[in-house]
């Protein structure tokens, strides 16, 4: 198959949570296939460095500080994109955080934070960017769910709730915006080696290496994922190869859910 099917030359691709892990790997991959990548994150230092690294390699990247839980930040991103590019082709709503607690132990502010970043953030940025996408003929939105948006998991009540919300919000958005030629899909990663996963070991008071090994062990492919494994799935959903794919979830988890 020709490599060109995955080219996104001059497409404007927006990635949230782009300073680390899955978002960073995806921003890098989207830049490599020719798009103009806009990296959004609350972590200004790492986000700027990621964009600088890409520009030094001759790719096109820009960092904008954006807290996806803040309406004013999302509105400001819309204004900047409209002025600088006049369009947005791909939106990867990926920012997310996890708190490994059950409902009894979870503090209310942590519930709010997890749901606000992982679920409300998808709503907010989409609210402000969909009109720009629609005005330019459509595009592709990919939301980051999780295996734990499709099944339950232990000690992660708010996260499971938020991610299940993302899965069904994806379907609702696909129905509403299909007529504007906007495809909306969800990527559901299994355990992937990122700072978020390593932090879970800390939250659970487990030894990091043992936690990572056990997270990979019971999967058919017997390893945890790399951020690039997930980025590859996002690229498929962003590309024209997925031209009739909308309202669904792509599970990328080494067979864990199987
Ligand atoms: N790593 C895994 O095993 C795994 C599995 C399933 C799903 N996910 C999901 O993948 C996504 C990316 O996670 P990751 O593992 O790469 O984590 P990560 O911690 O490496 O990266 C998350 C990024 O999101 C940013 N962020 C946090 N709050 C934000 C906010 N309010 N606004 C903007 N940016 C914000 C962080 O600064 C960070 O750069 C998350 O939605 C996560 O829930 C991860």
Coordinates of N, CA and C and ligand atoms in Angstrom, one line a residue, residues 15-25 40-44 46-47 64-70 73 92-98 113 116-118 121-122 143-149 159 163 166 187-200 211 215 219 224-225 227 230 252, ligand 1:
X15 N -3.8 19.1 18.9 CA -3.7 18.0 19.8 C -3.7 18.5 21.2
X16 N -4.5 18.0 22.1 CA -4.5 18.4 23.5 C -3.8 17.4 24.3
X17 N -3.2 17.9 25.4 CA -2.3 17.0 26.2 C -1.1 16.7 25.4
X18 N -0.6 17.6 24.6 CA 0.4 17.3 23.6 C 1.8 17.4 24.2
X19 N 2.0 17.8 25.5 CA 3.3 18.0 26.0 C 3.9 16.7 26.5
X20 N 3.1 15.6 26.5 CA 3.6 14.3 27.2 C 2.9 13.1 26.5
X21 N 3.5 12.0 26.7 CA 2.9 10.7 26.4 C 2.2 10.5 25.1
X22 N 1.0 10.1 25.1 CA 0.3 9.8 23.9 C 0.1 11.1 23.0
X23 N -0.2 12.2 23.6 CA -0.4 13.4 22.9 C 0.9 13.9 22.2
X24 N 2.0 13.8 22.9 CA 3.3 14.1 22.3 C 3.6 13.2 21.1
X25 N 3.5 11.9 21.3 CA 3.8 11.0 20.2 C 2.9 11.2 19.0
X40 N -1.5 21.8 22.3 CA -2.1 22.5 23.4 C -1.8 21.7 24.7
X41 N -1.5 22.4 25.8 CA -1.3 21.8 27.0 C -1.3 22.8 28.1
X42 N -1.4 22.4 29.4 CA -1.2 23.3 30.5 C 0.3 23.4 30.8
X43 N 1.1 22.5 30.4 CA 2.5 22.4 30.7 C 3.2 23.2 29.6
X44 N 3.5 24.5 29.9 CA 4.0 25.4 28.9 C 5.5 25.0 28.5
X46 N 7.2 22.1 28.7 CA 7.3 20.9 27.8 C 6.6 21.0 26.5
X47 N 5.5 21.8 26.5 CA 4.8 22.0 25.2 C 5.6 22.8 24.3
X64 N 0.3 26.4 22.0 CA -0.5 27.4 22.6 C -0.9 26.8 24.0
X65 N -0.7 27.6 25.0 CA -1.0 27.2 26.4 C -2.6 27.2 26.5
X66 N -3.1 26.0 26.8 CA -4.6 25.9 26.9 C -5.0 24.9 28.0
X67 N -5.7 25.4 28.9 CA -6.3 24.5 29.9 C -7.7 24.1 29.4
X68 N -7.9 22.8 29.0 CA -9.1 22.5 28.3 C -10.4 22.6 29.2
X69 N -10.2 22.8 30.5 CA -11.3 22.9 31.4 C -11.8 24.4 31.4
X70 N -11.1 25.3 30.7 CA -11.4 26.7 30.8 C -12.0 27.2 29.5
X73 N -9.9 29.8 27.6 CA -8.7 29.3 26.9 C -9.2 28.6 25.6
X92 N -7.6 16.3 18.0 CA -7.4 15.1 18.9 C -7.6 15.6 20.3
X93 N -8.8 15.3 20.9 CA -9.1 15.6 22.3 C -8.5 14.6 23.2
X94 N -7.4 14.8 23.7 CA -6.6 13.7 24.3 C -6.2 14.0 25.8
X95 N -6.3 15.2 26.2 CA -5.9 15.5 27.6 C -6.7 14.7 28.6
X96 N -6.0 14.2 29.6 CA -6.8 13.4 30.6 C -5.9 13.2 31.8
X97 N -6.6 13.0 33.0 CA -5.8 12.7 34.2 C -6.6 11.5 34.9
X98 N -5.9 10.9 35.8 CA -6.5 9.8 36.6 C -6.2 9.9 38.1
X113 N -12.1 17.3 39.0 CA -10.9 17.5 38.2 C -10.8 16.5 37.1
X116 N -13.7 17.0 34.7 CA -13.5 18.2 33.9 C -12.5 18.1 32.8
X117 N -11.3 17.6 33.2 CA -10.2 17.5 32.2 C -10.6 16.4 31.1
X118 N -11.0 15.2 31.6 CA -11.1 14.1 30.6 C -12.4 14.2 29.8
X121 N -13.6 18.8 29.0 CA -12.6 19.3 28.1 C -12.9 19.0 26.6
X122 N -13.4 17.8 26.4 CA -13.7 17.3 25.1 C -14.9 18.2 24.5
X143 N -11.4 11.5 20.0 CA -11.4 11.7 21.4 C -10.7 10.5 22.1
X144 N -9.9 10.8 23.1 CA -9.2 9.7 23.8 C -10.2 9.1 24.9
X145 N -10.6 7.9 24.7 CA -11.3 7.2 25.7 C -10.3 6.3 26.5
X146 N -10.7 5.1 26.7 CA -9.8 4.1 27.4 C -10.5 2.8 27.4
X147 N -9.7 1.7 27.6 CA -10.4 0.4 27.8 C -11.4 0.5 29.0
X148 N -11.0 1.4 29.9 CA -11.9 1.6 31.1 C -13.1 2.6 30.8
X149 N -13.3 2.9 29.6 CA -14.5 3.6 29.2 C -15.5 2.5 28.6
X159 N -12.5 8.2 36.8 CA -11.9 8.0 35.5 C -12.8 7.1 34.7
X163 N -14.5 8.4 31.2 CA -14.1 7.7 30.0 C -15.3 7.1 29.3
X166 N -16.9 9.8 27.6 CA -16.2 10.2 26.3 C -16.7 9.3 25.2
X187 N -10.5 6.8 20.4 CA -9.4 5.8 20.5 C -9.4 5.3 21.9
X188 N -9.4 4.0 22.1 CA -9.4 3.5 23.5 C -8.1 2.7 23.8
X189 N -7.1 3.4 24.3 CA -5.8 2.7 24.6 C -6.0 1.8 25.8
X190 N -5.2 0.7 25.8 CA -4.9 0.0 27.0 C -3.7 0.6 27.6
X191 N -3.2 -0.1 28.7 CA -2.0 0.5 29.4 C -0.8 0.8 28.5
X192 N -0.5 2.1 28.5 CA 0.6 2.6 27.6 C 1.6 3.3 28.5
X193 N 2.9 3.1 28.1 CA 4.0 3.6 28.9 C 4.1 5.1 28.8
X194 N 3.5 5.8 29.7 CA 3.5 7.3 29.8 C 3.7 7.7 31.2
X195 N 4.0 9.0 31.5 CA 4.0 9.4 32.9 C 2.7 9.2 33.6
X196 N 1.6 9.2 32.9 CA 0.3 9.0 33.6 C 0.3 7.5 34.2
X197 N 0.7 6.6 33.4 CA 0.7 5.2 33.8 C 1.6 5.0 35.0
X198 N 2.8 5.6 34.9 CA 3.8 5.4 35.9 C 3.4 6.1 37.2
X199 N 2.6 7.2 37.1 CA 2.1 7.8 38.3 C 1.0 7.0 39.0
X200 N 0.3 6.1 38.2 CA -0.7 5.3 38.8 C 0.0 4.3 39.8
X211 N 4.6 -3.0 38.4 CA 3.3 -2.5 38.0 C 3.2 -2.6 36.4
X215 N 1.0 -5.0 34.1 CA 0.0 -4.4 33.2 C 0.1 -5.0 31.8
X219 N -2.0 -9.6 28.6 CA -2.5 -9.3 27.2 C -2.0 -10.3 26.2
X224 N 3.0 -3.9 27.5 CA 2.2 -2.6 27.5 C 2.5 -1.9 26.2
X225 N 1.6 -0.9 25.9 CA 1.8 -0.1 24.6 C 2.8 0.9 24.7
X227 N 3.5 4.9 23.4 CA 2.7 6.1 22.9 C 2.6 6.0 21.3
X230 N -0.3 4.0 20.0 CA -1.6 4.7 20.0 C -1.7 5.8 18.9
X252 N -7.0 0.0 21.1 CA -5.6 -0.3 20.8 C -4.9 -0.7 22.1
Ligands
LIG1 N1 -1.3 5.8 29.5 C1 -2.3 4.9 29.5 O1 -2.1 3.8 29.9 C2 -3.6 5.3 29.0 C3 -4.6 4.3 28.9 C4 -5.9 4.7 28.4 C5 -6.2 6.0 28.2 N2 -5.2 7.0 28.4 C6 -5.6 8.3 28.1 O2 -4.7 8.9 27.2 C7 -4.7 10.3 27.3 C8 -3.2 10.8 27.4 O3 -2.6 10.2 28.5 P1 -1.1 9.9 28.7 O4 -1.0 8.6 29.3 O5 -0.4 10.3 27.5 O6 -0.8 10.9 29.9 P2 0.3 12.0 30.2 O7 0.2 12.4 31.7 O8 1.7 11.5 29.7 O9 -0.1 13.3 29.3 C9 -1.3 14.0 29.6 C10 -1.0 15.4 29.2 O10 -2.3 16.1 29.5 C11 -1.9 17.4 30.0 N3 -3.1 18.0 30.7 C12 -3.5 17.7 32.0 N4 -4.5 18.5 32.3 C13 -4.8 19.3 31.2 C14 -5.7 20.4 31.0 N5 -6.6 20.7 31.9 N6 -5.6 21.0 29.8 C15 -4.7 20.7 28.9 N7 -3.8 19.7 29.1 C16 -3.8 19.0 30.2 C17 -0.8 17.1 30.9 O11 0.0 18.3 31.2 C18 0.0 16.1 30.1 O12 1.0 16.8 29.2 C19 -5.5 10.6 28.6 O13 -6.8 11.0 28.2 C20 -5.5 9.3 29.3 O14 -6.6 9.1 30.1 C21 -4.0 6.7 28.8

